[in-house]
mmCIF file of N, CA and C in Angstrom:
data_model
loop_
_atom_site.group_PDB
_atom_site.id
_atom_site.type_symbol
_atom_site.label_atom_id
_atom_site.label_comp_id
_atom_site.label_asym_id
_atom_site.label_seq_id
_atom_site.Cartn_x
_atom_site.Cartn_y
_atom_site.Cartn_z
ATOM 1 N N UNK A 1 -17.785 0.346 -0.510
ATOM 2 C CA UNK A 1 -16.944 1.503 -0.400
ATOM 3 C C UNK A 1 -17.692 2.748 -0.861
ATOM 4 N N UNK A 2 -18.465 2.440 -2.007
ATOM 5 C CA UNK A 2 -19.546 3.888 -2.389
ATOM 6 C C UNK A 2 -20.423 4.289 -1.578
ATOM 7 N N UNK A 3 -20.898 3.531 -0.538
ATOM 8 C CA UNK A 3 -21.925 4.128 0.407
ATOM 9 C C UNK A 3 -21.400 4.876 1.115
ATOM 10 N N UNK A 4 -20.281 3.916 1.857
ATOM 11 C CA UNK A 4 -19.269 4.931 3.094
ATOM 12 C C UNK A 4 -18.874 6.153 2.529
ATOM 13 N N UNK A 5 -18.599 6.140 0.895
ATOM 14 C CA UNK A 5 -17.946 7.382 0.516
ATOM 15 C C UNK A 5 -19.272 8.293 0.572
ATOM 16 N N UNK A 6 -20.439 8.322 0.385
ATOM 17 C CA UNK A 6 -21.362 8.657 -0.080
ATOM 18 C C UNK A 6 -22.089 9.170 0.888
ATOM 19 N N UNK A 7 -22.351 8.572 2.361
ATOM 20 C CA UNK A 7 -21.903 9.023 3.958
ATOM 21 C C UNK A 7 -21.576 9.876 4.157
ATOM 22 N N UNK A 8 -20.651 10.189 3.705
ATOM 23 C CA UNK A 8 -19.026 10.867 4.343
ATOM 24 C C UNK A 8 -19.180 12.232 3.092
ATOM 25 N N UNK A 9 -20.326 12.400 2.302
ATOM 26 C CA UNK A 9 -20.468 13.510 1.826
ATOM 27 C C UNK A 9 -19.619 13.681 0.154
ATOM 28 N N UNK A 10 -19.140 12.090 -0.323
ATOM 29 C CA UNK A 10 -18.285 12.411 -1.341
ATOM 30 C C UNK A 10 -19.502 11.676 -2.323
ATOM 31 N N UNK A 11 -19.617 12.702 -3.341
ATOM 32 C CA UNK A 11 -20.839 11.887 -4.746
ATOM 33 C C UNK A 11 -20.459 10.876 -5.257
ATOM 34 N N UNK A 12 -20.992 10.189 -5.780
ATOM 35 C CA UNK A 12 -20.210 9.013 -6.413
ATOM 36 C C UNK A 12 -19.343 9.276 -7.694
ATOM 37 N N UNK A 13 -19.786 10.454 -8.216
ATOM 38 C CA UNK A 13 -19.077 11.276 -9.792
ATOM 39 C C UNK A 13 -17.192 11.523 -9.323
ATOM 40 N N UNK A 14 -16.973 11.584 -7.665
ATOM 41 C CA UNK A 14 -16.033 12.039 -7.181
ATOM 42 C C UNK A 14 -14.821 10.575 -6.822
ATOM 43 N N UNK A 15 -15.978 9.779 -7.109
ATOM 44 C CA UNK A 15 -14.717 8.025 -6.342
ATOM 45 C C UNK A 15 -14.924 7.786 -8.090
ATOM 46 N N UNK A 16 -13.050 7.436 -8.012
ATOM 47 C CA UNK A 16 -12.881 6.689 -9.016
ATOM 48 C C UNK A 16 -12.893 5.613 -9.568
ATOM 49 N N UNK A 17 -13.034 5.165 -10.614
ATOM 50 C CA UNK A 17 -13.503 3.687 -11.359
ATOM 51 C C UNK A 17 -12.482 2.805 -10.876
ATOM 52 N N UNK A 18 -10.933 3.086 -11.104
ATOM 53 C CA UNK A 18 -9.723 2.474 -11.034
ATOM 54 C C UNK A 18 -9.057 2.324 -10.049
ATOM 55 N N UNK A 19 -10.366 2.052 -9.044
ATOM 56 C CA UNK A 19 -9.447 1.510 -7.589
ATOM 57 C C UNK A 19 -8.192 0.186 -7.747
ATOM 58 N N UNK A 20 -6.974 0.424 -7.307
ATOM 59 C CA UNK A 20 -5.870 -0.595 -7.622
ATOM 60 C C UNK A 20 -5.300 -0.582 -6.088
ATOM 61 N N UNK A 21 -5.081 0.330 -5.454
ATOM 62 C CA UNK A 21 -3.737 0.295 -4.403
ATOM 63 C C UNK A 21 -4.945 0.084 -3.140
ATOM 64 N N UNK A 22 -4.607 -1.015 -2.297
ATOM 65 C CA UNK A 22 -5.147 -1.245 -1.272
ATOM 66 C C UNK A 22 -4.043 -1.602 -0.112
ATOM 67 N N UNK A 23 -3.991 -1.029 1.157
ATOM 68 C CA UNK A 23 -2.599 -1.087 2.224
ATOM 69 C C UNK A 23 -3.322 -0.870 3.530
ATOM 70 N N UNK A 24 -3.071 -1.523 4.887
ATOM 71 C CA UNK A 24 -3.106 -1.174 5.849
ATOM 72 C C UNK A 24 -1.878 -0.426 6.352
ATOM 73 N N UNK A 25 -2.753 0.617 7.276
ATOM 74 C CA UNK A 25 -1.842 1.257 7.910
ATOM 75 C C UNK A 25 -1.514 1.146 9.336
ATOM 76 N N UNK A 26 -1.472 2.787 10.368
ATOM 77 C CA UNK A 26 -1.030 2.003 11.769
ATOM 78 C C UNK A 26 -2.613 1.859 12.093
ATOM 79 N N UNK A 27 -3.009 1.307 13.533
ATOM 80 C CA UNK A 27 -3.470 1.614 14.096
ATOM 81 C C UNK A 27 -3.775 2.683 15.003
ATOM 82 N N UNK A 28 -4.946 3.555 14.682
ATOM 83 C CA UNK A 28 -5.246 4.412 15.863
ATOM 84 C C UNK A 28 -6.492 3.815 16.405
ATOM 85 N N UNK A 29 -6.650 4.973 17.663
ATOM 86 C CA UNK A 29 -7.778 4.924 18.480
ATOM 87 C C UNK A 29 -8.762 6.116 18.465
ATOM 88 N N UNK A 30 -9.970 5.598 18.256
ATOM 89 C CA UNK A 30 -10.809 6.489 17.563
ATOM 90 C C UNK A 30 -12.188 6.129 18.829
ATOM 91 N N UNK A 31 -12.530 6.767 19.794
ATOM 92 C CA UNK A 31 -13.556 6.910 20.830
ATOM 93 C C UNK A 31 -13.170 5.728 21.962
ATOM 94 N N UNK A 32 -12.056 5.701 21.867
ATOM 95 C CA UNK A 32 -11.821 4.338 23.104
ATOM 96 C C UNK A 32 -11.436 3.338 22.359
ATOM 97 N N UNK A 33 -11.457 2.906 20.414
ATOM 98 C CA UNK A 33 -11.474 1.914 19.993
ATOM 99 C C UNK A 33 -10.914 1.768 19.350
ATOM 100 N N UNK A 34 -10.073 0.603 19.423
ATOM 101 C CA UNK A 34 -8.791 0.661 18.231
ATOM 102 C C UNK A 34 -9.097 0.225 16.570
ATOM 103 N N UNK A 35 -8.925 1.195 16.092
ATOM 104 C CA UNK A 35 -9.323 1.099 14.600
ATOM 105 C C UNK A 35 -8.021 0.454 13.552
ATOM 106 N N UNK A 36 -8.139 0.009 12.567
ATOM 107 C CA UNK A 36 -7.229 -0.185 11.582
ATOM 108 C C UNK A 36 -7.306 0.858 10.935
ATOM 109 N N UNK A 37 -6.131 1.004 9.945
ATOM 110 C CA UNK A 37 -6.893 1.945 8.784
ATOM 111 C C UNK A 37 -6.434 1.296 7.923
ATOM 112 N N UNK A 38 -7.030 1.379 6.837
ATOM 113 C CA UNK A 38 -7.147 0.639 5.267
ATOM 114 C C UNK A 38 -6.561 1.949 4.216
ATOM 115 N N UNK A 39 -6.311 2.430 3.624
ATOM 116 C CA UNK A 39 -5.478 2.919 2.609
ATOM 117 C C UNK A 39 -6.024 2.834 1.532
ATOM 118 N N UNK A 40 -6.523 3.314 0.359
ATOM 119 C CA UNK A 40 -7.622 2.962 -0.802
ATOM 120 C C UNK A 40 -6.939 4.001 -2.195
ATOM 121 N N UNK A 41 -6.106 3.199 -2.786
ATOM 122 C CA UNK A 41 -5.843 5.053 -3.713
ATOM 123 C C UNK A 41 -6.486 3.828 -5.317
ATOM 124 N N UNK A 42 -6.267 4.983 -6.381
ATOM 125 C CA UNK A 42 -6.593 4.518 -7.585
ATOM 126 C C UNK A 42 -5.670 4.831 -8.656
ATOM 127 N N UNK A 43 -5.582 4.690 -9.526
ATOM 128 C CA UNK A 43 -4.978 4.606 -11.144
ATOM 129 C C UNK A 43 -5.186 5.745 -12.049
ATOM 130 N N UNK A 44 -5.132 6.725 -12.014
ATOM 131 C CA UNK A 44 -4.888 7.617 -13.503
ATOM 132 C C UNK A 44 -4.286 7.106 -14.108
ATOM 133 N N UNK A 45 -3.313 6.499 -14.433
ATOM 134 C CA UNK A 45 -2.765 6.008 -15.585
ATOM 135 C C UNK A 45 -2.139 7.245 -16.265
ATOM 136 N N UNK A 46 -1.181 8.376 -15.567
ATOM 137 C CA UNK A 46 -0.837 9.253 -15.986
ATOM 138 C C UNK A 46 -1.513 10.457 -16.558
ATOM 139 N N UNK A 47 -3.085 9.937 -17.052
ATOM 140 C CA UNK A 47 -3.545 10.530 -17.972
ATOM 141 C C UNK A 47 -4.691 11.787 -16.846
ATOM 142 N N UNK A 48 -4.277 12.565 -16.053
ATOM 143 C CA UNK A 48 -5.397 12.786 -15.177
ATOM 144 C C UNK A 48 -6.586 14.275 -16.005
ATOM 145 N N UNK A 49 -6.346 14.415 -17.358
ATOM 146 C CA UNK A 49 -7.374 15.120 -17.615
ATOM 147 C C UNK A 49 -8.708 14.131 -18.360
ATOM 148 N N UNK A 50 -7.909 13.127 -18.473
ATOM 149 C CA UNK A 50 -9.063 12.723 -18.801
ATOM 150 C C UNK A 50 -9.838 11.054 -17.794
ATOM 151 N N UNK A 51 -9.241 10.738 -16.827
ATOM 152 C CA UNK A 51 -9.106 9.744 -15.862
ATOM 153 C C UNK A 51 -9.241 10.834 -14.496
ATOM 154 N N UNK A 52 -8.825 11.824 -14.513
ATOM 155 C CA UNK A 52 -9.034 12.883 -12.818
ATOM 156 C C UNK A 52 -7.863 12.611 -12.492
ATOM 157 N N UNK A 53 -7.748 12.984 -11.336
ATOM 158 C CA UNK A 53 -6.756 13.212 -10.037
ATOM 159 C C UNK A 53 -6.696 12.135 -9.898
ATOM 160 N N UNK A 54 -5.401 11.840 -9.703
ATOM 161 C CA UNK A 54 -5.126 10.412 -8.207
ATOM 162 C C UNK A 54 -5.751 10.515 -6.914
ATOM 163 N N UNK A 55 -6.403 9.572 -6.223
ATOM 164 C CA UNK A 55 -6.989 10.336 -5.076
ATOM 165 C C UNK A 55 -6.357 9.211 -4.165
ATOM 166 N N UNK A 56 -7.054 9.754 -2.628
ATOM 167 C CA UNK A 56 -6.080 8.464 -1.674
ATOM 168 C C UNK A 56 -7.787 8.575 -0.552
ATOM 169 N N UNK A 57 -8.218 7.614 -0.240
ATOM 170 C CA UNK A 57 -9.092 7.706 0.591
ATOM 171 C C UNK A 57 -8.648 6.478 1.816
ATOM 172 N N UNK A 58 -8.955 7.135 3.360
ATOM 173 C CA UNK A 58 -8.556 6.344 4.092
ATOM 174 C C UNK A 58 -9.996 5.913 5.042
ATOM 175 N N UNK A 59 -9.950 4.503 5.405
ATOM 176 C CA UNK A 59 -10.689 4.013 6.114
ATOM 177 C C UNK A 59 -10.527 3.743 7.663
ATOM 178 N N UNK A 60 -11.087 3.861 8.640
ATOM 179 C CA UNK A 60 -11.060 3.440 9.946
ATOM 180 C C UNK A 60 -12.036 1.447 10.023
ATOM 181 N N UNK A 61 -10.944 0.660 9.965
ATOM 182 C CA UNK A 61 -11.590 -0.607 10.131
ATOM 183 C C UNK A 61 -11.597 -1.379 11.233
ATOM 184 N N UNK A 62 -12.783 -1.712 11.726
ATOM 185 C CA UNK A 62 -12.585 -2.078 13.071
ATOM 186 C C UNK A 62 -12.060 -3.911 12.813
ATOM 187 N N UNK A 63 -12.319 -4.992 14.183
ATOM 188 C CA UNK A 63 -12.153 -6.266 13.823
ATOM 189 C C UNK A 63 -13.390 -6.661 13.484
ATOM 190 N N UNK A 64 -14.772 -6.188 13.849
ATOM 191 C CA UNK A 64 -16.143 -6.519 13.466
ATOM 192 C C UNK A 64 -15.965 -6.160 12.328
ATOM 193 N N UNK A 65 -15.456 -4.965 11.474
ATOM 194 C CA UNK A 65 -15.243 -5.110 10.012
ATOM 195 C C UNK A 65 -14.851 -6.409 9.132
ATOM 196 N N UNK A 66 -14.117 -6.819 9.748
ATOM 197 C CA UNK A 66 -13.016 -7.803 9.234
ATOM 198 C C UNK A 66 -13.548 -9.142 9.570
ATOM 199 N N UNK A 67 -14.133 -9.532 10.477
ATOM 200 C CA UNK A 67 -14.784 -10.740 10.618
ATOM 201 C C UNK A 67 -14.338 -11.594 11.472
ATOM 202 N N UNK A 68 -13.083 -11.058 11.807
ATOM 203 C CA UNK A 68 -11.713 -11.924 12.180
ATOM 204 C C UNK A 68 -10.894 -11.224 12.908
ATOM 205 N N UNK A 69 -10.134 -11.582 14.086
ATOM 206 C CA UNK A 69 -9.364 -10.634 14.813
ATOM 207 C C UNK A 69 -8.368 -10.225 14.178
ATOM 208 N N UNK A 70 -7.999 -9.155 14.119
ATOM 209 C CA UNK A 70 -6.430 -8.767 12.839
ATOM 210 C C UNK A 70 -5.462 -7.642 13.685
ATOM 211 N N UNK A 71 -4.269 -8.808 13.699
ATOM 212 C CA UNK A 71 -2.953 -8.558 14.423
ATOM 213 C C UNK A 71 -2.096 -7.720 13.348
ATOM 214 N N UNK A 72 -1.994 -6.586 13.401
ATOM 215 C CA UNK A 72 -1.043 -5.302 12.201
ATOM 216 C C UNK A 72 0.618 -6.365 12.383
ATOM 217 N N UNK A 73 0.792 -6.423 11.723
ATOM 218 C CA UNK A 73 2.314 -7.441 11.484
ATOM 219 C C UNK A 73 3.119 -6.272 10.612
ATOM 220 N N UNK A 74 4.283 -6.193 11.414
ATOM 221 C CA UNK A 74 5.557 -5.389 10.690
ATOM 222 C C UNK A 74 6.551 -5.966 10.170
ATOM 223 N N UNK A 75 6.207 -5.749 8.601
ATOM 224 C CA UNK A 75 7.583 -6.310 8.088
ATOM 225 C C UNK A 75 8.739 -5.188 7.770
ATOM 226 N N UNK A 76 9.776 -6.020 8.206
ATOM 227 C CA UNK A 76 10.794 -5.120 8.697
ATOM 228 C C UNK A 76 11.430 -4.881 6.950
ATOM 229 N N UNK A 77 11.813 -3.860 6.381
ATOM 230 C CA UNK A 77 12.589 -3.274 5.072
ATOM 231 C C UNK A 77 13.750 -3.538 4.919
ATOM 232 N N UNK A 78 14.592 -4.809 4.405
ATOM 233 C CA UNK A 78 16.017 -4.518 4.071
ATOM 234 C C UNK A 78 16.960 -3.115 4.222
ATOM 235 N N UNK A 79 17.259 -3.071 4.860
ATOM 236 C CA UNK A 79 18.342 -1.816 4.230
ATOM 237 C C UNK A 79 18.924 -1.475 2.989
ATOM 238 N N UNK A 80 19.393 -0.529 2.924
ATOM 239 C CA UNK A 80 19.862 -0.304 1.565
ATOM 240 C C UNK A 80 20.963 -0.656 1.183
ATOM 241 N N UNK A 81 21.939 -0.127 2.574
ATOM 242 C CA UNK A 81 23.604 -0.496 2.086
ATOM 243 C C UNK A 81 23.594 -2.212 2.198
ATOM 244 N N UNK A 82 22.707 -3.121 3.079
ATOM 245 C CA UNK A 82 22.636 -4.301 2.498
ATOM 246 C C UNK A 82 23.036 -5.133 1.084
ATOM 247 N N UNK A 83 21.377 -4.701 1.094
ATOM 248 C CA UNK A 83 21.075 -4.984 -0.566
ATOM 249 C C UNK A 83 22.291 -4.537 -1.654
ATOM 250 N N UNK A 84 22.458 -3.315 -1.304
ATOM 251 C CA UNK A 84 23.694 -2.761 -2.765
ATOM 252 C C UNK A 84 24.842 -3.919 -2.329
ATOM 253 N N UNK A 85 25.493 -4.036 -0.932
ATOM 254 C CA UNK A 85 26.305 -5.046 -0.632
ATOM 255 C C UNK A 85 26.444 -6.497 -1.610
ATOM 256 N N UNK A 86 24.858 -6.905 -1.552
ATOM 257 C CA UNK A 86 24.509 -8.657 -2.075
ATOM 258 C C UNK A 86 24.327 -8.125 -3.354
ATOM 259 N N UNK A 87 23.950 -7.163 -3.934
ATOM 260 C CA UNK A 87 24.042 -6.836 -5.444
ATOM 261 C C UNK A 87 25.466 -7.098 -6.011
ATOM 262 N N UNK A 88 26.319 -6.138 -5.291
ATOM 263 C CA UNK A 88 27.853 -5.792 -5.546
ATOM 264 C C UNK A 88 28.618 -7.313 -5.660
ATOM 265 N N UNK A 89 28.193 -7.810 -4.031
ATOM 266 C CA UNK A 89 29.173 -9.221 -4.167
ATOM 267 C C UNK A 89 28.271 -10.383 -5.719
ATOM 268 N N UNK A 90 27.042 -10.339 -5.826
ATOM 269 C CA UNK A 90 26.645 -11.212 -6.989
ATOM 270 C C UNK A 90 26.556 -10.795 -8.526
ATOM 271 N N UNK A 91 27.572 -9.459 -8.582
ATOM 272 C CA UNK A 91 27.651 -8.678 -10.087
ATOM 273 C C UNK A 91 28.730 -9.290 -9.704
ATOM 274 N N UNK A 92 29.989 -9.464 -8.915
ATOM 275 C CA UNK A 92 31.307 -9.916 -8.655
ATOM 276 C C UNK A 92 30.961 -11.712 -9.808
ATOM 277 N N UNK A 93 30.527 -12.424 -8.616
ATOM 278 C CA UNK A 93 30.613 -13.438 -8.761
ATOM 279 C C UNK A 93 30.302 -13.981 -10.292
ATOM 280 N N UNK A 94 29.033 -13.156 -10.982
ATOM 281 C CA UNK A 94 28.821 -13.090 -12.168
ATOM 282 C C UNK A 94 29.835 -12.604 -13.455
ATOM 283 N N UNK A 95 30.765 -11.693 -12.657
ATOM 284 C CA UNK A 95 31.878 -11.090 -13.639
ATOM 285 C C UNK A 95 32.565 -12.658 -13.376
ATOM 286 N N UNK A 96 33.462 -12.829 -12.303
ATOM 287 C CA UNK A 96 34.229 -14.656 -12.042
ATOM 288 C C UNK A 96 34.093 -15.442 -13.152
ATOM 289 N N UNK A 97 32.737 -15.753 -12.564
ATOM 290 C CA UNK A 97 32.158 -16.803 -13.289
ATOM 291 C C UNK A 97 32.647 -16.736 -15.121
ATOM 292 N N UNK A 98 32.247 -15.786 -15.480
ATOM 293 C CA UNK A 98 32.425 -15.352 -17.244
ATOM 294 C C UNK A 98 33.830 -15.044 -17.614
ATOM 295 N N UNK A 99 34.382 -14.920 -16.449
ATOM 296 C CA UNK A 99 36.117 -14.573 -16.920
ATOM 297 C C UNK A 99 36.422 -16.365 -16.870
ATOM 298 N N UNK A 100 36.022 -17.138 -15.947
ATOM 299 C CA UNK A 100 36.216 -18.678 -15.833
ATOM 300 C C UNK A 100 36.521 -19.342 -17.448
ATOM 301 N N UNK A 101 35.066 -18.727 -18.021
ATOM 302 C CA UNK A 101 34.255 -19.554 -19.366
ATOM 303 C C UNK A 101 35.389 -19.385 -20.050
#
């Protein structure tokens, strides 16, 4: 990742130590070729005068990157009024239950 950054004109004093968050994103097409993109952020730990900025660096990854052909898979997000729904009915069942005891 330091070379590409290093490529691409960023010093190494500028990429941070505390790389943590790694995510694919959509696919685009970049000269005819469909790229992945990879997602790269890091960790301040709140503290950014003395840790820096949060930064977010994005990658274009091809499947020769990867080694392996790679199908982007969408996982679909619960809804919200769902979830509060199965919350609501299993705070219910939990109140029941303790009025039972």
């Amino acid at each position: 990742m330091v070379s590409v950054l290093n490529a691409n004109s960023i010093s190494s004093d500028q990429i941070p130590s505390k790389i943590e968050g790694l995510a694919f994103g959509d696919d685009v097409t970049i000269s005819g070729e469909i790229k992945h993109t990879l997602f790269v952020s890091n960790d301040n730990d709140f503290v950014p005068g003395v840790a820096g900025d949060n930064k977010f660096f994005v990658f274009a990854v091809s499947d020769a990157n990867l080694g392996t052909p790679f199908e982007q898979q969408h996982i679909p997000e619960p809804q919200t009024l769902s979830l509060m729904l199965l919350g609501l009915c299993f705070a219910g069942y939990i109140k029941r239950k303790k009025s039972a005891s």
